[in-house]
Amino acid sequence: MENEDGESSSSSSSSSSSESSSSGTKSSEAADIPDAKCIQAARRKRQLARARADFIPLNTGQNYGNQWPNQKMDSDAESESDEDEQRRRIQFAPKIKGMKQRTAENIGRSKSSDDLQDTDSEAENTWEEQQIRKGIKIPQVSSRDSANKSMPHSFMMKVESVSLPVVSLETVKRKLSNRLKSLQEIHRSHKREHEKVLQVVNSSEDTIAALEESGNGGQRYKFYKEMMLYIQNLVDCLSEKIIQIDALESEMHQIYQKQAAALLKRRKEDISTESAYIQRLSNTTGSFSSGLDGHDDKAQNLLEDCWSRRRQRREAREGTRENKEHHEGMSSDDEQPPVEVAAFQDKKETILREAREGTRENKEHHEGMSSDDEQPPVEVAAFQDKKETILRDAEKVFEDVHEEFHGVNRILLKFAQWRQQFFDSYSEAYISLCLPKLLNPLIRLQLIKWNPLGLDYLDWEEMPWFQEIKKFSHPPVNMMEPCREEHPDAKVLTSVLEKAVVPKVIGFVELVWDPLSSSQTNRLVQLYRRLQEHCLFEDDPSKVKQSLLNSILLKTRKSIDEDVFIPMYSKSHLVDRMSPQSKFQDRQLWAAVKLLGNIIQWDGLIPKQPLQELGLDKLLNRYIVITLLNMPPGTDNVQKCRKVIASFPESWFKDLKDGDSLPQLYNLSRHLLQTAHALNVNCSENTCVRETQAEVVQLLKKIKALEYAETIVQQYNLQDFKEGLRK
């Protein structure tokens, strides 16, 4: 047993430390370090033992009989040889760890930081003890220590039991339910994605089926390619020509503006000159007869020149009208004298004279109600030359362009083919919104010669472009009624009028229109009504409509402020109806009455409030009524009141209470009442007075001033009119 213990101790010592000697069996010499001779002798013994023995046993603990001593020596020699080999071997990678080592490391990682620190400190202490034992060469080591030393480092770690949390049934149930909900949510999301994929697949299958059924994919592609090239070329062409169109349109507007400005300037100069010299006559002579005696011959001569020029213009307008009843100044606004100008001027004058004579019968006219806008022949000829030059240049704009790119009918034909063959893509491309902008330059070029206020007025509804667009935008006959309202091109004509016609009309209103001209105002009103018939102003907040109305109101207000001039003279000058003061005041008053009638023509088109503000507040009460109050009462005064009241529309008095008139007509009603009283005092003929008073009653009844009318009837015994007042 002692030998066996010594053998195991010797083999364990040789495997754990490479620095122990081969003679570890002797306990007394364990602390001595052997010299080189002893080591060499030990190696020779080991070689001899290997040569004698058939094998070297790996397990040194087994006994093989009489060979035990030799086997013991061989074991020592083998341990020394293994130590030498271990010194020469270079380890490039860590040793492969066993299952127990990996388990111990995993358990060690799961511990807390405090446990790790304790384990590391214990391992370090164990390693230090091993190193100390190696240094002092402890002679005898127990079998347990030898076994511990031969174990790997990982097995020397102290394995402690891991404390696991307490798991209850509710906790497990809750975790399982949460896990189930999470899986169900994932399942639902996958199901939704699956449904989307199915929808995409079905849509793709339908598209494929539709394409397979149509079978005209190549034809469709070819058509789209041709349309794309055509539209690109059309846009490039119009972009290049729009500069010339703008220049020609601007030149035409400038010559119209210069013509209107010259006429307005001449009219203002005539009024200013005549007013200045009449005022000079009133201050120096006191009457027209004294002026004829030679006190101020120069002023009288200039005044007679003004009358002569006006008389010549009137005679030129009248022409062959000897058998027609006519008063001075009763002609229309824009007629030109039949002088020797161009041939078209003679023809135009004949047409206008016939139209004027046909509408002038049984109508009153007074001096001052003519615009006197006739031009000298030289100015007319110069204007026509410039106009013809611009029109010739307009005809040359597209002379180098194929008709497909400037003909409205050819362009609309292209888009009509697209609409007929591929209606879905035509609607999705919003062609109905693009066509007005595309056709705008071409329509503006054709409208260069169009003057909505001139005598040579051309009907824009008869122009070729209007007929072509109207035909294009009209729904097909075989289309059902609900579909006709949703026709994509149903509003193309309206959009074209908004973008091409209305801006031109606004330009003429701001630069050319004369509110004092009855003919121009009448044409403008008719044009507005015709535009309204095409559903152009069906939307109240339309910007186009608001722009046009604002331009009309601004120009009318400017005319009231700048063109209306009614001088005030003493009644001594106005008693004589043939005095220059009386004639000039009458002429200016009739001009104001004419402007009032022109303003009221816009009833139903312009809102009532701004219209009454311009016509009644600014013009009637500020100029006309004040002048009537200053004039002598009589039939002439009542005649002017009758002309003023005749221009009022009946719609203004429909919703009024019995006995109440418009607040703006209070001063006019008071003036009529005072005129009736003055007639009874001044006139000597009772028959004439009763007829005039009866006319005053009728005028008061028309404007709903029934209280004043009843006062006149009761005071002057006009029983014939009493019963009909409240009806």
PDB file of N, CA and C in Angstrom, residues 548-625:
ATOM      1  N   LEU A 548     -65.758  92.931 -64.221  1.00  0.00           N
ATOM      2  CA  LEU A 548     -66.495  93.719 -65.202  1.00  0.00           C
ATOM      3  C   LEU A 548     -67.401  94.744 -64.517  1.00  0.00           C
ATOM      4  N   LEU A 549     -68.119  94.336 -63.475  1.00  0.00           N
ATOM      5  CA  LEU A 549     -68.990  95.273 -62.767  1.00  0.00           C
ATOM      6  C   LEU A 549     -68.190  96.385 -62.098  1.00  0.00           C
ATOM      7  N   ASN A 550     -67.052  96.063 -61.532  1.00  0.00           N
ATOM      8  CA  ASN A 550     -66.225  97.096 -60.903  1.00  0.00           C
ATOM      9  C   ASN A 550     -65.734  98.114 -61.914  1.00  0.00           C
ATOM     10  N   SER A 551     -65.335  97.649 -63.095  1.00  0.00           N
ATOM     11  CA  SER A 551     -64.887  98.588 -64.134  1.00  0.00           C
ATOM     12  C   SER A 551     -66.028  99.485 -64.598  1.00  0.00           C
ATOM     13  N   ILE A 552     -67.245  98.940 -64.700  1.00  0.00           N
ATOM     14  CA  ILE A 552     -68.400  99.751 -65.107  1.00  0.00           C
ATOM     15  C   ILE A 552     -68.722 100.799 -64.047  1.00  0.00           C
ATOM     16  N   LEU A 553     -68.738 100.402 -62.788  1.00  0.00           N
ATOM     17  CA  LEU A 553     -69.048 101.341 -61.713  1.00  0.00           C
ATOM     18  C   LEU A 553     -67.987 102.431 -61.588  1.00  0.00           C
ATOM     19  N   LEU A 554     -66.726 102.065 -61.703  1.00  0.00           N
ATOM     20  CA  LEU A 554     -65.663 103.060 -61.601  1.00  0.00           C
ATOM     21  C   LEU A 554     -65.715 104.068 -62.741  1.00  0.00           C
ATOM     22  N   LYS A 555     -65.971 103.576 -63.947  1.00  0.00           N
ATOM     23  CA  LYS A 555     -66.035 104.501 -65.092  1.00  0.00           C
ATOM     24  C   LYS A 555     -67.256 105.408 -64.979  1.00  0.00           C
ATOM     25  N   THR A 556     -68.387 104.895 -64.506  1.00  0.00           N
ATOM     26  CA  THR A 556     -69.583 105.730 -64.331  1.00  0.00           C
ATOM     27  C   THR A 556     -69.358 106.787 -63.258  1.00  0.00           C
ATOM     28  N   ARG A 557     -68.757 106.415 -62.161  1.00  0.00           N
ATOM     29  CA  ARG A 557     -68.477 107.380 -61.094  1.00  0.00           C
ATOM     30  C   ARG A 557     -67.503 108.457 -61.592  1.00  0.00           C
ATOM     31  N   LYS A 558     -66.521 108.068 -62.369  1.00  0.00           N
ATOM     32  CA  LYS A 558     -65.579 109.043 -62.919  1.00  0.00           C
ATOM     33  C   LYS A 558     -66.272 110.002 -63.878  1.00  0.00           C
ATOM     34  N   SER A 559     -67.204 109.504 -64.666  1.00  0.00           N
ATOM     35  CA  SER A 559     -67.938 110.377 -65.589  1.00  0.00           C
ATOM     36  C   SER A 559     -68.807 111.377 -64.825  1.00  0.00           C
ATOM     37  N   ILE A 560     -69.433 110.948 -63.727  1.00  0.00           N
ATOM     38  CA  ILE A 560     -70.246 111.876 -62.935  1.00  0.00           C
ATOM     39  C   ILE A 560     -69.374 112.970 -62.337  1.00  0.00           C
ATOM     40  N   ASP A 561     -68.194 112.602 -61.858  1.00  0.00           N
ATOM     41  CA  ASP A 561     -67.329 113.581 -61.203  1.00  0.00           C
ATOM     42  C   ASP A 561     -66.667 114.536 -62.190  1.00  0.00           C
ATOM     43  N   GLU A 562     -66.361 114.077 -63.403  1.00  0.00           N
ATOM     44  CA  GLU A 562     -65.570 114.888 -64.325  1.00  0.00           C
ATOM     45  C   GLU A 562     -66.367 115.472 -65.490  1.00  0.00           C
ATOM     46  N   ASP A 563     -67.412 114.781 -65.942  1.00  0.00           N
ATOM     47  CA  ASP A 563     -68.125 115.225 -67.141  1.00  0.00           C
ATOM     48  C   ASP A 563     -69.368 116.056 -66.840  1.00  0.00           C
ATOM     49  N   VAL A 564     -69.958 115.908 -65.680  1.00  0.00           N
ATOM     50  CA  VAL A 564     -71.187 116.646 -65.359  1.00  0.00           C
ATOM     51  C   VAL A 564     -70.803 118.034 -64.848  1.00  0.00           C
ATOM     52  N   PHE A 565     -71.319 119.042 -65.539  1.00  0.00           N
ATOM     53  CA  PHE A 565     -71.077 120.432 -65.148  1.00  0.00           C
ATOM     54  C   PHE A 565     -72.330 121.237 -65.479  1.00  0.00           C
ATOM     55  N   ILE A 566     -72.994 121.742 -64.441  1.00  0.00           N
ATOM     56  CA  ILE A 566     -74.199 122.558 -64.613  1.00  0.00           C
ATOM     57  C   ILE A 566     -73.963 123.879 -63.881  1.00  0.00           C
ATOM     58  N   PRO A 567     -73.711 124.946 -64.604  1.00  0.00           N
ATOM     59  CA  PRO A 567     -73.457 126.238 -63.936  1.00  0.00           C
ATOM     60  C   PRO A 567     -74.744 126.812 -63.344  1.00  0.00           C
ATOM     61  N   MET A 568     -74.592 127.634 -62.338  1.00  0.00           N
ATOM     62  CA  MET A 568     -75.709 128.292 -61.677  1.00  0.00           C
ATOM     63  C   MET A 568     -75.656 129.790 -61.991  1.00  0.00           C
ATOM     64  N   TYR A 569     -76.765 130.304 -62.559  1.00  0.00           N
ATOM     65  CA  TYR A 569     -76.870 131.723 -62.877  1.00  0.00           C
ATOM     66  C   TYR A 569     -78.043 132.323 -62.102  1.00  0.00           C
ATOM     67  N   SER A 570     -78.032 133.625 -62.042  1.00  0.00           N
ATOM     68  CA  SER A 570     -79.138 134.317 -61.368  1.00  0.00           C
ATOM     69  C   SER A 570     -80.422 134.167 -62.181  1.00  0.00           C
ATOM     70  N   LYS A 571     -81.544 134.253 -61.475  1.00  0.00           N
ATOM     71  CA  LYS A 571     -82.824 134.067 -62.145  1.00  0.00           C
ATOM     72  C   LYS A 571     -83.113 135.174 -63.155  1.00  0.00           C
ATOM     73  N   SER A 572     -82.482 136.318 -63.015  1.00  0.00           N
ATOM     74  CA  SER A 572     -82.684 137.385 -64.002  1.00  0.00           C
ATOM     75  C   SER A 572     -82.150 136.986 -65.366  1.00  0.00           C
ATOM     76  N   HIS A 573     -81.085 136.180 -65.403  1.00  0.00           N
ATOM     77  CA  HIS A 573     -80.558 135.697 -66.674  1.00  0.00           C
ATOM     78  C   HIS A 573     -81.379 134.533 -67.218  1.00  0.00           C
ATOM     79  N   LEU A 574     -82.062 133.804 -66.314  1.00  0.00           N
ATOM     80  CA  LEU A 574     -82.780 132.605 -66.741  1.00  0.00           C
ATOM     81  C   LEU A 574     -84.219 132.884 -67.147  1.00  0.00           C
ATOM     82  N   VAL A 575     -84.722 134.059 -66.831  1.00  0.00           N
ATOM     83  CA  VAL A 575     -86.097 134.378 -67.232  1.00  0.00           C
ATOM     84  C   VAL A 575     -86.221 134.408 -68.738  1.00  0.00           C
ATOM     85  N   ASP A 576     -85.239 134.983 -69.401  1.00  0.00           N
ATOM     86  CA  ASP A 576     -85.216 135.006 -70.861  1.00  0.00           C
ATOM     87  C   ASP A 576     -84.739 133.643 -71.362  1.00  0.00           C
ATOM     88  N   ARG A 577     -85.615 132.871 -71.962  1.00  0.00           N
ATOM     89  CA  ARG A 577     -85.279 131.529 -72.416  1.00  0.00           C
ATOM     90  C   ARG A 577     -84.299 131.530 -73.577  1.00  0.00           C
ATOM     91  N   MET A 578     -84.115 132.670 -74.241  1.00  0.00           N
ATOM     92  CA  MET A 578     -83.187 132.756 -75.371  1.00  0.00           C
ATOM     93  C   MET A 578     -81.835 133.304 -74.957  1.00  0.00           C
ATOM     94  N   SER A 579     -81.626 133.594 -73.708  1.00  0.00           N
ATOM     95  CA  SER A 579     -80.332 134.109 -73.255  1.00  0.00           C
ATOM     96  C   SER A 579     -79.289 132.996 -73.297  1.00  0.00           C
ATOM     97  N   PRO A 580     -78.033 133.345 -73.514  1.00  0.00           N
ATOM     98  CA  PRO A 580     -76.986 132.307 -73.553  1.00  0.00           C
ATOM     99  C   PRO A 580     -76.851 131.573 -72.228  1.00  0.00           C
ATOM    100  N   GLN A 581     -77.098 132.266 -71.107  1.00  0.00           N
ATOM    101  CA  GLN A 581     -77.026 131.592 -69.814  1.00  0.00           C
ATOM    102  C   GLN A 581     -78.081 130.496 -69.715  1.00  0.00           C
ATOM    103  N   SER A 582     -79.326 130.821 -70.115  1.00  0.00           N
ATOM    104  CA  SER A 582     -80.398 129.835 -70.039  1.00  0.00           C
ATOM    105  C   SER A 582     -80.150 128.665 -70.985  1.00  0.00           C
ATOM    106  N   LYS A 583     -79.684 128.958 -72.206  1.00  0.00           N
ATOM    107  CA  LYS A 583     -79.426 127.881 -73.164  1.00  0.00           C
ATOM    108  C   LYS A 583     -78.304 126.965 -72.687  1.00  0.00           C
ATOM    109  N   PHE A 584     -77.234 127.546 -72.176  1.00  0.00           N
ATOM    110  CA  PHE A 584     -76.104 126.725 -71.726  1.00  0.00           C
ATOM    111  C   PHE A 584     -76.492 125.865 -70.520  1.00  0.00           C
ATOM    112  N   GLN A 585     -77.254 126.466 -69.602  1.00  0.00           N
ATOM    113  CA  GLN A 585     -77.682 125.685 -68.442  1.00  0.00           C
ATOM    114  C   GLN A 585     -78.627 124.556 -68.840  1.00  0.00           C
ATOM    115  N   ASP A 586     -79.546 124.853 -69.766  1.00  0.00           N
ATOM    116  CA  ASP A 586     -80.446 123.793 -70.232  1.00  0.00           C
ATOM    117  C   ASP A 586     -79.681 122.661 -70.900  1.00  0.00           C
ATOM    118  N   ARG A 587     -78.709 123.037 -71.735  1.00  0.00           N
ATOM    119  CA  ARG A 587     -77.952 122.001 -72.437  1.00  0.00           C
ATOM    120  C   ARG A 587     -77.183 121.120 -71.452  1.00  0.00           C
ATOM    121  N   GLN A 588     -76.576 121.700 -70.453  1.00  0.00           N
ATOM    122  CA  GLN A 588     -75.844 120.911 -69.466  1.00  0.00           C
ATOM    123  C   GLN A 588     -76.786 120.086 -68.592  1.00  0.00           C
ATOM    124  N   LEU A 589     -77.967 120.643 -68.290  1.00  0.00           N
ATOM    125  CA  LEU A 589     -78.935 119.876 -67.513  1.00  0.00           C
ATOM    126  C   LEU A 589     -79.436 118.668 -68.287  1.00  0.00           C
ATOM    127  N   TRP A 590     -79.744 118.861 -69.572  1.00  0.00           N
ATOM    128  CA  TRP A 590     -80.194 117.726 -70.383  1.00  0.00           C
ATOM    129  C   TRP A 590     -79.089 116.664 -70.530  1.00  0.00           C
ATOM    130  N   ALA A 591     -77.840 117.085 -70.552  1.00  0.00           N
ATOM    131  CA  ALA A 591     -76.739 116.110 -70.592  1.00  0.00           C
ATOM    132  C   ALA A 591     -76.704 115.277 -69.315  1.00  0.00           C
ATOM    133  N   ALA A 592     -76.955 115.923 -68.162  1.00  0.00           N
ATOM    134  CA  ALA A 592     -77.004 115.184 -66.906  1.00  0.00           C
ATOM    135  C   ALA A 592     -78.192 114.224 -66.869  1.00  0.00           C
ATOM    136  N   VAL A 593     -79.358 114.677 -67.396  1.00  0.00           N
ATOM    137  CA  VAL A 593     -80.523 113.794 -67.458  1.00  0.00           C
ATOM    138  C   VAL A 593     -80.242 112.595 -68.361  1.00  0.00           C
ATOM    139  N   LYS A 594     -79.545 112.840 -69.436  1.00  0.00           N
ATOM    140  CA  LYS A 594     -79.173 111.742 -70.338  1.00  0.00           C
ATOM    141  C   LYS A 594     -78.246 110.739 -69.636  1.00  0.00           C
ATOM    142  N   LEU A 595     -77.283 111.244 -68.884  1.00  0.00           N
ATOM    143  CA  LEU A 595     -76.388 110.354 -68.145  1.00  0.00           C
ATOM    144  C   LEU A 595     -77.161 109.541 -67.108  1.00  0.00           C
ATOM    145  N   LEU A 596     -78.156 110.161 -66.470  1.00  0.00           N
ATOM    146  CA  LEU A 596     -78.988 109.431 -65.514  1.00  0.00           C
ATOM    147  C   LEU A 596     -79.720 108.274 -66.191  1.00  0.00           C
ATOM    148  N   GLY A 597     -80.270 108.533 -67.379  1.00  0.00           N
ATOM    149  CA  GLY A 597     -80.936 107.452 -68.119  1.00  0.00           C
ATOM    150  C   GLY A 597     -79.980 106.342 -68.512  1.00  0.00           C
ATOM    151  N   ASN A 598     -78.740 106.705 -68.886  1.00  0.00           N
ATOM    152  CA  ASN A 598     -77.748 105.680 -69.236  1.00  0.00           C
ATOM    153  C   ASN A 598     -77.375 104.824 -68.032  1.00  0.00           C
ATOM    154  N   ILE A 599     -77.298 105.465 -66.883  1.00  0.00           N
ATOM    155  CA  ILE A 599     -76.959 104.704 -65.671  1.00  0.00           C
ATOM    156  C   ILE A 599     -78.070 103.724 -65.321  1.00  0.00           C
ATOM    157  N   ILE A 600     -79.312 104.168 -65.430  1.00  0.00           N
ATOM    158  CA  ILE A 600     -80.437 103.314 -65.037  1.00  0.00           C
ATOM    159  C   ILE A 600     -80.659 102.183 -66.036  1.00  0.00           C
ATOM    160  N   GLN A 601     -80.031 102.240 -67.213  1.00  0.00           N
ATOM    161  CA  GLN A 601     -80.109 101.110 -68.141  1.00  0.00           C
ATOM    162  C   GLN A 601     -79.506  99.836 -67.550  1.00  0.00           C
ATOM    163  N   TRP A 602     -78.649  99.992 -66.557  1.00  0.00           N
ATOM    164  CA  TRP A 602     -77.995  98.843 -65.940  1.00  0.00           C
ATOM    165  C   TRP A 602     -78.856  98.200 -64.866  1.00  0.00           C
ATOM    166  N   ASP A 603     -80.100  98.624 -64.723  1.00  0.00           N
ATOM    167  CA  ASP A 603     -80.978  98.021 -63.726  1.00  0.00           C
ATOM    168  C   ASP A 603     -81.193  96.535 -64.045  1.00  0.00           C
ATOM    169  N   GLY A 604     -81.038  95.713 -63.028  1.00  0.00           N
ATOM    170  CA  GLY A 604     -81.139  94.264 -63.207  1.00  0.00           C
ATOM    171  C   GLY A 604     -79.812  93.597 -63.471  1.00  0.00           C
ATOM    172  N   LEU A 605     -78.810  94.368 -63.860  1.00  0.00           N
ATOM    173  CA  LEU A 605     -77.475  93.833 -64.112  1.00  0.00           C
ATOM    174  C   LEU A 605     -76.510  94.203 -62.999  1.00  0.00           C
ATOM    175  N   ILE A 606     -76.613  95.443 -62.548  1.00  0.00           N
ATOM    176  CA  ILE A 606     -75.817  95.918 -61.418  1.00  0.00           C
ATOM    177  C   ILE A 606     -76.697  95.868 -60.172  1.00  0.00           C
ATOM    178  N   PRO A 607     -76.170  95.509 -59.021  1.00  0.00           N
ATOM    179  CA  PRO A 607     -76.981  95.510 -57.796  1.00  0.00           C
ATOM    180  C   PRO A 607     -77.655  96.857 -57.549  1.00  0.00           C
ATOM    181  N   LYS A 608     -78.825  96.800 -56.933  1.00  0.00           N
ATOM    182  CA  LYS A 608     -79.655  98.003 -56.776  1.00  0.00           C
ATOM    183  C   LYS A 608     -78.972  99.055 -55.914  1.00  0.00           C
ATOM    184  N   GLN A 609     -78.308  98.661 -54.867  1.00  0.00           N
ATOM    185  CA  GLN A 609     -77.730  99.645 -53.945  1.00  0.00           C
ATOM    186  C   GLN A 609     -76.659 100.514 -54.612  1.00  0.00           C
ATOM    187  N   PRO A 610     -75.630  99.967 -55.260  1.00  0.00           N
ATOM    188  CA  PRO A 610     -74.662 100.857 -55.927  1.00  0.00           C
ATOM    189  C   PRO A 610     -75.265 101.625 -57.095  1.00  0.00           C
ATOM    190  N   LEU A 611     -76.271 101.039 -57.755  1.00  0.00           N
ATOM    191  CA  LEU A 611     -76.895 101.746 -58.874  1.00  0.00           C
ATOM    192  C   LEU A 611     -77.672 102.966 -58.377  1.00  0.00           C
ATOM    193  N   GLN A 612     -78.443 102.833 -57.310  1.00  0.00           N
ATOM    194  CA  GLN A 612     -79.168 103.981 -56.762  1.00  0.00           C
ATOM    195  C   GLN A 612     -78.211 105.002 -56.150  1.00  0.00           C
ATOM    196  N   GLU A 613     -77.122 104.533 -55.621  1.00  0.00           N
ATOM    197  CA  GLU A 613     -76.153 105.478 -55.071  1.00  0.00           C
ATOM    198  C   GLU A 613     -75.569 106.370 -56.163  1.00  0.00           C
ATOM    199  N   LEU A 614     -75.243 105.787 -57.308  1.00  0.00           N
ATOM    200  CA  LEU A 614     -74.692 106.589 -58.402  1.00  0.00           C
ATOM    201  C   LEU A 614     -75.757 107.470 -59.048  1.00  0.00           C
ATOM    202  N   GLY A 615     -76.920 106.863 -59.368  1.00  0.00           N
ATOM    203  CA  GLY A 615     -77.917 107.605 -60.130  1.00  0.00           C
ATOM    204  C   GLY A 615     -78.679 108.626 -59.317  1.00  0.00           C
ATOM    205  N   LEU A 616     -79.040 108.272 -58.082  1.00  0.00           N
ATOM    206  CA  LEU A 616     -79.897 109.156 -57.285  1.00  0.00           C
ATOM    207  C   LEU A 616     -79.095 110.047 -56.345  1.00  0.00           C
ATOM    208  N   ASP A 617     -78.204 109.466 -55.575  1.00  0.00           N
ATOM    209  CA  ASP A 617     -77.466 110.261 -54.591  1.00  0.00           C
ATOM    210  C   ASP A 617     -76.454 111.198 -55.243  1.00  0.00           C
ATOM    211  N   LYS A 618     -75.612 110.646 -56.125  1.00  0.00           N
ATOM    212  CA  LYS A 618     -74.521 111.451 -56.670  1.00  0.00           C
ATOM    213  C   LYS A 618     -74.948 112.334 -57.835  1.00  0.00           C
ATOM    214  N   LEU A 619     -75.920 111.897 -58.643  1.00  0.00           N
ATOM    215  CA  LEU A 619     -76.268 112.663 -59.841  1.00  0.00           C
ATOM    216  C   LEU A 619     -77.572 113.430 -59.683  1.00  0.00           C
ATOM    217  N   LEU A 620     -78.642 112.768 -59.282  1.00  0.00           N
ATOM    218  CA  LEU A 620     -79.947 113.432 -59.217  1.00  0.00           C
ATOM    219  C   LEU A 620     -79.978 114.517 -58.140  1.00  0.00           C
ATOM    220  N   ASN A 621     -79.678 114.143 -56.913  1.00  0.00           N
ATOM    221  CA  ASN A 621     -79.793 115.108 -55.814  1.00  0.00           C
ATOM    222  C   ASN A 621     -78.662 116.134 -55.811  1.00  0.00           C
ATOM    223  N   ARG A 622     -77.500 115.776 -56.318  1.00  0.00           N
ATOM    224  CA  ARG A 622     -76.370 116.702 -56.261  1.00  0.00           C
ATOM    225  C   ARG A 622     -76.363 117.710 -57.404  1.00  0.00           C
ATOM    226  N   TYR A 623     -76.904 117.344 -58.564  1.00  0.00           N
ATOM    227  CA  TYR A 623     -76.844 118.232 -59.731  1.00  0.00           C
ATOM    228  C   TYR A 623     -78.227 118.591 -60.261  1.00  0.00           C
ATOM    229  N   ILE A 624     -79.040 117.567 -60.562  1.00  0.00           N
ATOM    230  CA  ILE A 624     -80.276 117.822 -61.317  1.00  0.00           C
ATOM    231  C   ILE A 624     -81.310 118.548 -60.458  1.00  0.00           C
ATOM    232  N   VAL A 625     -81.590 118.048 -59.263  1.00  0.00           N
ATOM    233  CA  VAL A 625     -82.626 118.658 -58.421  1.00  0.00           C
ATOM    234  C   VAL A 625     -82.237 120.077 -58.017  1.00  0.00           C
TER     235      VAL A 625
END
